[in-house]
């Protein structure tokens, strides 16, 4: 499977939690609130790897920016 196809593979939130620092329950909360790009199929939420990694990158950039304001020069 090539890289692009694996990025579009749908992951359950449980599987996504193993690739992130967040629990499946927290990812579920983010999905329900619309904070993370996920889709509901039946009663289960799923997310692509690329959407998960996009969210993680945005969070990292946000917190690095916030921390940089507190660093002493």
mmCIF file of C-alpha atoms in Angstrom:
data_model
loop_
_atom_site.group_PDB
_atom_site.id
_atom_site.type_symbol
_atom_site.label_atom_id
_atom_site.label_comp_id
_atom_site.label_asym_id
_atom_site.label_seq_id
_atom_site.Cartn_x
_atom_site.Cartn_y
_atom_site.Cartn_z
ATOM 1 C CA UNK A 1 0.000 0.000 0.000
ATOM 2 C CA UNK A 2 1.482 3.368 -0.939
ATOM 3 C CA UNK A 3 1.822 6.302 1.427
ATOM 4 C CA UNK A 4 -1.070 8.293 -0.018
ATOM 5 C CA UNK A 5 -3.477 5.373 0.249
ATOM 6 C CA UNK A 6 -2.450 4.672 3.843
ATOM 7 C CA UNK A 7 -3.062 8.351 4.727
ATOM 8 C CA UNK A 8 -6.649 7.980 3.494
ATOM 9 C CA UNK A 9 -7.243 4.733 5.367
ATOM 10 C CA UNK A 10 -10.019 5.103 7.929
ATOM 11 C CA UNK A 11 -8.995 4.441 11.518
ATOM 12 C CA UNK A 12 -11.242 3.862 14.480
ATOM 13 C CA UNK A 13 -10.666 6.334 17.292
ATOM 14 C CA UNK A 14 -9.184 3.489 19.332
ATOM 15 C CA UNK A 15 -6.593 2.870 16.612
ATOM 16 C CA UNK A 16 -6.022 6.613 16.225
ATOM 17 C CA UNK A 17 -5.384 6.920 19.961
ATOM 18 C CA UNK A 18 -2.446 4.527 19.629
ATOM 19 C CA UNK A 19 -0.884 6.980 17.137
ATOM 20 C CA UNK A 20 -1.478 10.063 19.273
ATOM 21 C CA UNK A 21 -1.054 11.215 22.864
ATOM 22 C CA UNK A 22 -4.846 11.350 23.270
ATOM 23 C CA UNK A 23 -7.214 8.655 24.488
ATOM 24 C CA UNK A 24 -10.014 7.304 22.317
ATOM 25 C CA UNK A 25 -12.532 8.958 24.662
ATOM 26 C CA UNK A 26 -10.897 12.367 24.212
ATOM 27 C CA UNK A 27 -10.750 11.937 20.425
ATOM 28 C CA UNK A 28 -14.453 11.040 20.570
ATOM 29 C CA UNK A 29 -15.163 14.278 22.434
ATOM 30 C CA UNK A 30 -13.167 16.280 19.875
ATOM 31 C CA UNK A 31 -15.084 14.598 17.045
ATOM 32 C CA UNK A 32 -18.481 15.288 18.622
ATOM 33 C CA UNK A 33 -17.566 18.946 19.168
ATOM 34 C CA UNK A 34 -16.269 19.295 15.610
ATOM 35 C CA UNK A 35 -12.740 20.133 16.759
ATOM 36 C CA UNK A 36 -11.201 17.288 14.787
ATOM 37 C CA UNK A 37 -12.143 16.182 11.290
ATOM 38 C CA UNK A 38 -13.779 12.806 11.818
ATOM 39 C CA UNK A 39 -16.761 11.032 10.331
ATOM 40 C CA UNK A 40 -19.484 9.045 11.995
ATOM 41 C CA UNK A 41 -20.271 5.750 10.301
ATOM 42 C CA UNK A 42 -23.184 4.100 12.020
ATOM 43 C CA UNK A 43 -22.424 4.551 15.689
ATOM 44 C CA UNK A 44 -18.647 4.670 15.324
ATOM 45 C CA UNK A 45 -16.382 7.625 14.667
ATOM 46 C CA UNK A 46 -13.527 7.181 12.193
ATOM 47 C CA UNK A 47 -10.687 9.443 11.112
ATOM 48 C CA UNK A 48 -8.003 9.321 8.443
ATOM 49 C CA UNK A 49 -4.342 9.300 9.398
ATOM 50 C CA UNK A 50 -3.795 12.546 7.521
ATOM 51 C CA UNK A 51 -6.639 14.281 9.399
ATOM 52 C CA UNK A 52 -5.269 13.017 12.707
ATOM 53 C CA UNK A 53 -1.733 14.176 11.919
ATOM 54 C CA UNK A 54 -3.037 17.554 10.674
ATOM 55 C CA UNK A 55 -4.767 18.071 14.018
ATOM 56 C CA UNK A 56 -1.655 17.025 15.943
ATOM 57 C CA UNK A 57 0.490 19.451 13.909
ATOM 58 C CA UNK A 58 -1.937 22.314 14.559
ATOM 59 C CA UNK A 59 -1.935 21.573 18.284
ATOM 60 C CA UNK A 60 1.858 21.407 18.358
ATOM 61 C CA UNK A 61 2.184 24.750 16.541
ATOM 62 C CA UNK A 62 -0.401 26.363 18.816
ATOM 63 C CA UNK A 63 1.341 25.304 22.017
ATOM 64 C CA UNK A 64 4.819 26.117 20.707
ATOM 65 C CA UNK A 65 3.556 29.610 19.887
ATOM 66 C CA UNK A 66 2.044 30.009 23.349
ATOM 67 C CA UNK A 67 5.198 28.766 25.062
ATOM 68 C CA UNK A 68 7.410 31.088 23.028
ATOM 69 C CA UNK A 69 5.592 34.054 24.566
ATOM 70 C CA UNK A 70 6.727 32.950 28.024
ATOM 71 C CA UNK A 71 10.367 32.240 27.204
ATOM 72 C CA UNK A 72 12.878 34.687 28.566
ATOM 73 C CA UNK A 73 15.234 36.207 26.036
#
